[in-house]
């Protein structure tokens, strides 16, 4: 009887440790994926808003400012299309697009953003495709809040 009780206790302990290890592993994967997808570039410039220092999943979000309107609009397109945003996000995107019409670099940034690549004015970029759904939702909210201030 004592052996059976010990065995059951060890099995329960191992199951609990496994769940905790899986949760930790998921968090590490999320942060590692974000770090890999967040890359710097020295040729971008532009101001960011007060939200640009937002930490999301252990890394800083790229700064969104006047030089990144195209990228922000594209990411809003990506977020709406993939159901991470609704409401007025499409309207904000359309207003941003009206500001960049005819600007080749901004239009190219829009195309990249529509594929899920956010380019920041601080030289950082973030590929939303490599993130978990929960982090994508937060990133989309971040872009929407910052983009609204650029209208």
Short mmCIF file of N, CA and C in Angstrom, two decimals:
data_model
loop_
_atom_site.label_atom_id
_atom_site.label_comp_id
_atom_site.label_asym_id
_atom_site.label_seq_id
_atom_site.Cartn_x
_atom_site.Cartn_y
_atom_site.Cartn_z
N UNK A 1 0.82 -1.18 0.00
CA UNK A 1 0.00 0.00 0.00
C UNK A 1 0.87 1.25 0.00
N UNK A 2 1.93 1.26 0.80
CA UNK A 2 2.83 2.41 0.90
C UNK A 2 3.52 2.66 -0.45
N UNK A 3 3.91 1.61 -1.14
CA UNK A 3 4.57 1.74 -2.44
C UNK A 3 3.60 2.35 -3.45
N UNK A 4 2.36 1.91 -3.42
CA UNK A 4 1.35 2.43 -4.35
C UNK A 4 1.11 3.93 -4.09
N UNK A 5 1.02 4.33 -2.83
CA UNK A 5 0.81 5.74 -2.48
C UNK A 5 1.99 6.59 -2.94
N UNK A 6 3.18 6.06 -2.75
CA UNK A 6 4.38 6.77 -3.19
C UNK A 6 4.38 6.92 -4.70
N UNK A 7 4.03 5.87 -5.40
CA UNK A 7 3.98 5.90 -6.86
C UNK A 7 2.96 6.94 -7.35
N UNK A 8 1.78 6.96 -6.76
CA UNK A 8 0.74 7.92 -7.15
C UNK A 8 1.21 9.35 -6.87
N UNK A 9 1.83 9.56 -5.74
CA UNK A 9 2.34 10.90 -5.39
C UNK A 9 3.40 11.35 -6.39
N UNK A 10 4.31 10.45 -6.74
CA UNK A 10 5.35 10.79 -7.72
C UNK A 10 4.75 11.08 -9.09
N UNK A 11 3.75 10.33 -9.49
CA UNK A 11 3.09 10.54 -10.78
C UNK A 11 2.42 11.91 -10.81
N UNK A 12 1.73 12.28 -9.72
CA UNK A 12 1.08 13.59 -9.65
C UNK A 12 2.11 14.72 -9.66
N UNK A 13 3.20 14.52 -8.95
CA UNK A 13 4.26 15.51 -8.91
C UNK A 13 4.88 15.70 -10.31
N UNK A 14 5.12 14.60 -10.99
CA UNK A 14 5.70 14.66 -12.34
C UNK A 14 4.75 15.34 -13.31
N UNK A 15 3.46 15.09 -13.20
CA UNK A 15 2.46 15.72 -14.08
C UNK A 15 2.44 17.22 -13.85
N UNK A 16 2.48 17.64 -12.59
CA UNK A 16 2.49 19.07 -12.27
C UNK A 16 3.75 19.75 -12.78
N UNK A 17 4.87 19.09 -12.63
CA UNK A 17 6.14 19.65 -13.11
C UNK A 17 6.13 19.75 -14.63
N UNK A 18 5.51 18.78 -15.28
CA UNK A 18 5.44 18.78 -16.74
C UNK A 18 4.62 19.97 -17.24
N UNK A 19 3.50 20.25 -16.59
CA UNK A 19 2.66 21.39 -16.98
C UNK A 19 3.43 22.69 -16.80
N UNK A 20 4.12 22.84 -15.66
CA UNK A 20 4.90 24.05 -15.42
C UNK A 20 6.03 24.18 -16.44
N UNK A 21 6.66 23.09 -16.76
CA UNK A 21 7.76 23.12 -17.74
C UNK A 21 7.23 23.52 -19.11
N UNK A 22 6.06 22.99 -19.49
CA UNK A 22 5.47 23.35 -20.78
C UNK A 22 5.12 24.83 -20.83
N UNK A 23 4.56 25.37 -19.74
CA UNK A 23 4.23 26.79 -19.69
C UNK A 23 5.49 27.64 -19.82
N UNK A 24 6.54 27.26 -19.12
CA UNK A 24 7.80 27.98 -19.20
C UNK A 24 8.38 27.88 -20.61
N UNK A 25 8.31 26.71 -21.20
CA UNK A 25 8.82 26.51 -22.55
C UNK A 25 8.06 27.39 -23.55
N UNK A 26 6.74 27.46 -23.41
CA UNK A 26 5.92 28.32 -24.29
C UNK A 26 6.34 29.79 -24.15
N UNK A 27 6.56 30.24 -22.92
CA UNK A 27 6.98 31.62 -22.70
C UNK A 27 8.35 31.88 -23.33
N UNK A 28 9.26 30.94 -23.17
CA UNK A 28 10.59 31.10 -23.74
C UNK A 28 10.54 31.11 -25.27
N UNK A 29 9.71 30.24 -25.86
CA UNK A 29 9.57 30.22 -27.31
C UNK A 29 9.02 31.54 -27.82
N UNK A 30 8.04 32.08 -27.12
CA UNK A 30 7.43 33.34 -27.51
C UNK A 30 8.46 34.47 -27.47
N UNK A 31 9.24 34.53 -26.40
CA UNK A 31 10.24 35.58 -26.28
C UNK A 31 11.38 35.38 -27.27
N UNK A 32 11.79 34.15 -27.50
CA UNK A 32 12.86 33.88 -28.45
C UNK A 32 12.41 34.21 -29.86
N UNK A 33 11.18 33.84 -30.21
CA UNK A 33 10.65 34.17 -31.53
C UNK A 33 10.57 35.66 -31.73
N UNK A 34 10.17 36.38 -30.70
CA UNK A 34 10.09 37.83 -30.80
C UNK A 34 11.48 38.44 -30.97
N UNK A 35 12.44 37.91 -30.25
CA UNK A 35 13.79 38.45 -30.35
C UNK A 35 14.39 38.18 -31.73
N UNK A 36 14.12 37.01 -32.28
CA UNK A 36 14.62 36.68 -33.61
C UNK A 36 13.95 37.55 -34.67
N UNK A 37 12.65 37.80 -34.50
CA UNK A 37 11.91 38.57 -35.49
C UNK A 37 12.11 40.07 -35.34
N UNK A 38 12.64 40.52 -34.23
CA UNK A 38 12.89 41.94 -34.02
C UNK A 38 14.33 42.22 -34.41
N UNK A 39 14.50 42.97 -35.50
CA UNK A 39 15.84 43.20 -35.99
C UNK A 39 16.08 44.68 -36.21
N UNK A 40 17.30 45.12 -36.05
CA UNK A 40 17.62 46.54 -36.17
C UNK A 40 18.10 46.91 -37.55
N UNK A 41 17.92 48.17 -37.88
CA UNK A 41 18.38 48.72 -39.14
C UNK A 41 18.78 50.15 -38.88
N UNK A 42 19.91 50.59 -39.37
CA UNK A 42 20.39 51.92 -39.04
C UNK A 42 19.93 52.98 -40.01
N UNK A 43 19.17 52.65 -41.07
CA UNK A 43 18.80 53.66 -42.03
C UNK A 43 17.38 54.17 -41.88
N UNK A 44 16.66 53.82 -40.83
CA UNK A 44 15.33 54.34 -40.60
C UNK A 44 15.39 55.46 -39.59
N UNK A 45 14.46 56.39 -39.73
CA UNK A 45 14.39 57.45 -38.75
C UNK A 45 12.94 57.86 -38.60
N UNK A 46 12.66 58.58 -37.55
CA UNK A 46 11.32 59.08 -37.33
C UNK A 46 10.98 59.00 -35.88
N UNK A 47 10.06 59.85 -35.49
CA UNK A 47 9.69 59.90 -34.09
C UNK A 47 8.71 58.83 -33.74
N UNK A 48 8.66 58.49 -32.49
CA UNK A 48 7.68 57.54 -32.01
C UNK A 48 6.79 58.21 -30.99
N UNK A 49 5.73 57.57 -30.64
CA UNK A 49 4.82 58.15 -29.66
C UNK A 49 5.22 57.68 -28.27
N UNK A 50 4.45 58.10 -27.30
CA UNK A 50 4.73 57.71 -25.91
C UNK A 50 4.61 56.21 -25.72
N UNK A 51 3.88 55.54 -26.59
CA UNK A 51 3.71 54.09 -26.46
C UNK A 51 4.85 53.31 -27.10
N UNK A 52 5.80 53.97 -27.72
CA UNK A 52 6.83 53.26 -28.47
C UNK A 52 7.74 52.43 -27.59
N UNK A 53 7.78 52.68 -26.32
CA UNK A 53 8.62 51.89 -25.43
C UNK A 53 7.88 50.73 -24.80
N UNK A 54 6.70 50.43 -25.31
CA UNK A 54 5.90 49.32 -24.79
C UNK A 54 6.70 48.03 -24.85
N UNK A 55 6.74 47.33 -23.76
CA UNK A 55 7.39 46.03 -23.72
C UNK A 55 6.33 44.97 -23.91
N UNK A 56 6.56 44.10 -24.87
CA UNK A 56 5.57 43.09 -25.21
C UNK A 56 6.27 41.75 -25.29
N UNK A 57 5.98 40.88 -24.38
CA UNK A 57 6.59 39.56 -24.40
C UNK A 57 8.09 39.59 -24.16
N UNK A 58 8.57 40.60 -23.45
CA UNK A 58 9.99 40.65 -23.12
C UNK A 58 10.84 41.42 -24.12
N UNK A 59 10.24 42.12 -25.07
CA UNK A 59 11.02 42.91 -26.01
C UNK A 59 10.30 44.22 -26.26
N UNK A 60 11.01 45.20 -26.78
CA UNK A 60 10.40 46.50 -27.07
C UNK A 60 9.79 46.51 -28.46
N UNK A 61 8.63 47.11 -28.55
CA UNK A 61 7.96 47.26 -29.84
C UNK A 61 8.68 48.35 -30.65
N UNK A 62 8.70 48.20 -31.97
CA UNK A 62 9.27 49.25 -32.81
C UNK A 62 8.50 50.56 -32.64
N UNK A 63 9.21 51.68 -32.69
CA UNK A 63 8.58 52.99 -32.55
C UNK A 63 7.81 53.33 -33.82
N UNK A 64 6.62 53.85 -33.64
CA UNK A 64 5.79 54.24 -34.77
C UNK A 64 5.70 55.75 -34.79
N UNK A 65 6.04 56.35 -35.92
CA UNK A 65 6.00 57.80 -36.06
C UNK A 65 5.69 58.19 -37.48
N UNK A 66 5.91 59.45 -37.80
CA UNK A 66 5.54 59.97 -39.11
C UNK A 66 6.28 59.29 -40.26
N UNK A 67 7.45 58.77 -40.02
CA UNK A 67 8.20 58.10 -41.09
C UNK A 67 7.76 56.64 -41.29
N UNK A 68 6.85 56.17 -40.45
CA UNK A 68 6.42 54.78 -40.53
C UNK A 68 4.92 54.63 -40.76
N UNK A 69 4.31 55.67 -41.31
CA UNK A 69 2.86 55.63 -41.54
C UNK A 69 2.49 54.47 -42.46
N UNK A 70 3.25 54.25 -43.52
CA UNK A 70 2.96 53.17 -44.46
C UNK A 70 3.00 51.81 -43.79
N UNK A 71 4.02 51.59 -42.99
CA UNK A 71 4.15 50.31 -42.29
C UNK A 71 3.00 50.10 -41.32
N UNK A 72 2.67 51.14 -40.58
CA UNK A 72 1.57 51.04 -39.61
C UNK A 72 0.25 50.74 -40.33
N UNK A 73 0.00 51.42 -41.44
CA UNK A 73 -1.22 51.18 -42.21
C UNK A 73 -1.26 49.74 -42.72
N UNK A 74 -0.14 49.25 -43.19
CA UNK A 74 -0.07 47.88 -43.68
C UNK A 74 -0.32 46.86 -42.58
N UNK A 75 0.25 47.10 -41.42
CA UNK A 75 0.03 46.18 -40.30
C UNK A 75 -1.44 46.21 -39.87
N UNK A 76 -2.04 47.38 -39.91
CA UNK A 76 -3.48 47.45 -39.60
C UNK A 76 -4.27 46.61 -40.60
N UNK A 77 -3.88 46.67 -41.86
CA UNK A 77 -4.52 45.83 -42.88
C UNK A 77 -4.37 44.35 -42.51
N UNK A 78 -3.16 43.96 -42.14
CA UNK A 78 -2.88 42.57 -41.73
C UNK A 78 -3.74 42.18 -40.53
N UNK A 79 -3.81 43.07 -39.55
CA UNK A 79 -4.54 42.77 -38.31
C UNK A 79 -6.04 42.65 -38.56
N UNK A 80 -6.59 43.52 -39.40
CA UNK A 80 -8.02 43.45 -39.71
C UNK A 80 -8.32 42.18 -40.50
N UNK A 81 -7.48 41.92 -41.52
CA UNK A 81 -7.69 40.76 -42.38
C UNK A 81 -7.64 39.45 -41.60
N UNK A 82 -6.80 39.41 -40.57
CA UNK A 82 -6.64 38.19 -39.78
C UNK A 82 -7.45 38.21 -38.48
N UNK A 83 -8.39 39.14 -38.40
CA UNK A 83 -9.34 39.23 -37.28
C UNK A 83 -8.70 39.50 -35.91
N UNK A 84 -7.58 40.21 -35.89
CA UNK A 84 -6.99 40.63 -34.62
C UNK A 84 -7.54 41.99 -34.21
N UNK A 85 -8.07 42.74 -35.17
CA UNK A 85 -8.66 44.05 -34.91
C UNK A 85 -9.97 44.16 -35.66
N UNK A 86 -10.84 44.97 -35.14
CA UNK A 86 -12.10 45.27 -35.80
C UNK A 86 -12.40 46.73 -35.56
N UNK A 87 -13.67 47.05 -35.49
CA UNK A 87 -14.07 48.42 -35.16
C UNK A 87 -13.55 49.42 -36.16
N UNK A 88 -12.90 50.46 -35.63
CA UNK A 88 -12.44 51.56 -36.48
C UNK A 88 -11.05 51.36 -37.06
N UNK A 89 -10.47 50.20 -36.92
CA UNK A 89 -9.10 49.96 -37.42
C UNK A 89 -9.02 50.15 -38.93
N UNK A 90 -10.02 49.70 -39.68
CA UNK A 90 -10.01 49.85 -41.14
C UNK A 90 -10.10 51.32 -41.52
N UNK A 91 -10.88 52.09 -40.78
CA UNK A 91 -11.01 53.52 -41.04
C UNK A 91 -9.68 54.24 -40.78
N UNK A 92 -9.02 53.89 -39.69
CA UNK A 92 -7.71 54.48 -39.37
C UNK A 92 -6.73 54.14 -40.48
N UNK A 93 -6.73 52.89 -40.94
CA UNK A 93 -5.84 52.47 -42.03
C UNK A 93 -6.10 53.31 -43.28
N UNK A 94 -7.37 53.51 -43.63
CA UNK A 94 -7.71 54.28 -44.83
C UNK A 94 -7.23 55.73 -44.72
N UNK A 95 -7.36 56.31 -43.55
CA UNK A 95 -6.90 57.70 -43.34
C UNK A 95 -5.38 57.79 -43.46
N UNK A 96 -4.69 56.78 -42.96
CA UNK A 96 -3.22 56.75 -43.08
C UNK A 96 -2.82 56.60 -44.55
N UNK A 97 -3.52 55.73 -45.26
CA UNK A 97 -3.21 55.52 -46.68
C UNK A 97 -3.38 56.81 -47.48
N UNK A 98 -4.37 57.59 -47.14
CA UNK A 98 -4.59 58.86 -47.83
C UNK A 98 -3.39 59.80 -47.66
N UNK A 99 -2.70 59.68 -46.54
CA UNK A 99 -1.53 60.54 -46.27
C UNK A 99 -0.29 60.12 -47.06
N UNK A 100 -0.21 58.87 -47.49
CA UNK A 100 1.03 58.39 -48.12
C UNK A 100 0.91 58.15 -49.61
N UNK A 101 -0.24 58.41 -50.20
CA UNK A 101 -0.44 58.17 -51.62
C UNK A 101 0.62 58.91 -52.43
N UNK A 102 1.28 58.17 -53.31
CA UNK A 102 2.32 58.75 -54.15
C UNK A 102 3.72 58.72 -53.56
N UNK A 103 3.85 58.30 -52.33
CA UNK A 103 5.17 58.21 -51.69
C UNK A 103 5.64 56.76 -51.79
N UNK A 104 6.57 56.53 -52.69
CA UNK A 104 7.00 55.17 -53.02
C UNK A 104 7.47 54.36 -51.81
N UNK A 105 8.35 54.96 -50.98
CA UNK A 105 8.87 54.22 -49.82
C UNK A 105 7.74 53.85 -48.86
N UNK A 106 6.86 54.79 -48.60
CA UNK A 106 5.74 54.52 -47.69
C UNK A 106 4.82 53.45 -48.27
N UNK A 107 4.61 53.48 -49.59
CA UNK A 107 3.76 52.47 -50.24
C UNK A 107 4.42 51.09 -50.17
N UNK A 108 5.74 51.04 -50.32
CA UNK A 108 6.46 49.77 -50.16
C UNK A 108 6.35 49.26 -48.73
N UNK A 109 6.47 50.18 -47.77
CA UNK A 109 6.33 49.80 -46.36
C UNK A 109 4.93 49.28 -46.07
N UNK A 110 3.92 49.87 -46.74
CA UNK A 110 2.55 49.38 -46.58
C UNK A 110 2.46 47.92 -47.05
N UNK A 111 3.06 47.64 -48.19
CA UNK A 111 3.01 46.27 -48.73
C UNK A 111 3.66 45.28 -47.76
N UNK A 112 4.79 45.66 -47.17
CA UNK A 112 5.44 44.79 -46.17
C UNK A 112 4.58 44.65 -44.93
N UNK A 113 3.99 45.75 -44.49
CA UNK A 113 3.14 45.73 -43.31
C UNK A 113 1.93 44.84 -43.50
N UNK A 114 1.36 44.86 -44.70
CA UNK A 114 0.19 44.03 -44.99
C UNK A 114 0.53 42.54 -44.93
N UNK A 115 1.82 42.22 -44.99
CA UNK A 115 2.27 40.83 -44.85
C UNK A 115 2.66 40.52 -43.40
N UNK A 116 2.51 41.51 -42.50
CA UNK A 116 2.78 41.29 -41.09
C UNK A 116 4.11 41.81 -40.59
N UNK A 117 4.83 42.58 -41.40
CA UNK A 117 6.13 43.11 -40.98
C UNK A 117 5.99 44.57 -40.57
N UNK A 118 6.17 44.85 -39.29
CA UNK A 118 6.12 46.21 -38.77
C UNK A 118 7.52 46.78 -38.74
N UNK A 119 7.72 47.89 -39.46
CA UNK A 119 9.01 48.59 -39.45
C UNK A 119 8.87 49.83 -38.61
N UNK A 120 9.77 50.00 -37.66
CA UNK A 120 9.71 51.15 -36.76
C UNK A 120 10.68 52.24 -37.16
N UNK A 121 10.37 53.45 -36.76
CA UNK A 121 11.24 54.59 -37.02
C UNK A 121 12.53 54.52 -36.23
N UNK A 122 12.59 53.65 -35.25
CA UNK A 122 13.79 53.50 -34.43
C UNK A 122 14.75 52.45 -34.99
N UNK A 123 14.44 51.95 -36.20
CA UNK A 123 15.32 50.98 -36.84
C UNK A 123 14.99 49.53 -36.51
N UNK A 124 14.03 49.32 -35.65
CA UNK A 124 13.64 47.95 -35.30
C UNK A 124 12.47 47.51 -36.18
N UNK A 125 12.36 46.22 -36.37
CA UNK A 125 11.21 45.69 -37.09
C UNK A 125 10.72 44.44 -36.36
N UNK A 126 9.49 44.08 -36.64
CA UNK A 126 8.87 42.95 -35.97
C UNK A 126 7.99 42.22 -36.97
N UNK A 127 8.23 40.93 -37.12
CA UNK A 127 7.41 40.10 -38.00
C UNK A 127 6.32 39.45 -37.15
N UNK A 128 5.08 39.88 -37.34
CA UNK A 128 3.98 39.37 -36.55
C UNK A 128 3.69 37.90 -36.83
N UNK A 129 4.07 37.42 -37.99
CA UNK A 129 3.78 36.02 -38.35
C UNK A 129 4.40 35.03 -37.37
N UNK A 130 5.51 35.36 -36.78
CA UNK A 130 6.20 34.44 -35.89
C UNK A 130 5.73 34.49 -34.45
N UNK A 131 4.69 35.28 -34.17
CA UNK A 131 4.24 35.46 -32.79
C UNK A 131 2.98 34.64 -32.50
N UNK A 132 2.74 34.41 -31.23
CA UNK A 132 1.51 33.72 -30.84
C UNK A 132 0.32 34.64 -31.06
N UNK A 133 -0.86 34.09 -31.12
CA UNK A 133 -2.08 34.88 -31.34
C UNK A 133 -2.26 35.95 -30.27
N UNK A 134 -1.98 35.60 -29.04
CA UNK A 134 -2.14 36.55 -27.93
C UNK A 134 -1.20 37.74 -28.10
N UNK A 135 0.03 37.49 -28.48
CA UNK A 135 0.99 38.57 -28.67
C UNK A 135 0.64 39.37 -29.92
N UNK A 136 0.15 38.70 -30.97
CA UNK A 136 -0.28 39.42 -32.17
C UNK A 136 -1.39 40.41 -31.83
N UNK A 137 -2.34 39.98 -31.00
CA UNK A 137 -3.44 40.88 -30.61
C UNK A 137 -2.90 42.11 -29.91
N UNK A 138 -1.96 41.91 -29.01
CA UNK A 138 -1.37 43.04 -28.28
C UNK A 138 -0.59 43.94 -29.23
N UNK A 139 0.15 43.35 -30.16
CA UNK A 139 0.91 44.14 -31.12
C UNK A 139 -0.03 44.94 -32.02
N UNK A 140 -1.13 44.33 -32.45
CA UNK A 140 -2.10 45.02 -33.29
C UNK A 140 -2.73 46.18 -32.53
N UNK A 141 -3.06 45.97 -31.26
CA UNK A 141 -3.61 47.05 -30.44
C UNK A 141 -2.60 48.20 -30.31
N UNK A 142 -1.35 47.85 -30.12
CA UNK A 142 -0.28 48.84 -30.01
C UNK A 142 -0.20 49.68 -31.29
N UNK A 143 -0.23 49.02 -32.44
CA UNK A 143 -0.14 49.73 -33.72
C UNK A 143 -1.35 50.65 -33.88
N UNK A 144 -2.53 50.15 -33.57
CA UNK A 144 -3.75 50.96 -33.72
C UNK A 144 -3.69 52.20 -32.84
N UNK A 145 -3.30 52.04 -31.59
CA UNK A 145 -3.22 53.19 -30.68
C UNK A 145 -2.22 54.22 -31.18
N UNK A 146 -1.08 53.76 -31.65
CA UNK A 146 -0.07 54.70 -32.16
C UNK A 146 -0.49 55.33 -33.49
N UNK A 147 -1.07 54.53 -34.37
CA UNK A 147 -1.48 55.01 -35.68
C UNK A 147 -2.57 56.07 -35.56
N UNK A 148 -3.45 55.89 -34.60
CA UNK A 148 -4.53 56.87 -34.40
C UNK A 148 -3.96 58.24 -34.11
N UNK A 149 -2.85 58.31 -33.41
CA UNK A 149 -2.24 59.60 -33.10
C UNK A 149 -1.57 60.24 -34.31
N UNK A 150 -1.39 59.50 -35.40
CA UNK A 150 -0.74 60.03 -36.61
C UNK A 150 -1.73 60.61 -37.61
N UNK A 151 -3.00 60.45 -37.37
CA UNK A 151 -4.02 60.92 -38.32
C UNK A 151 -4.12 62.43 -38.27
#
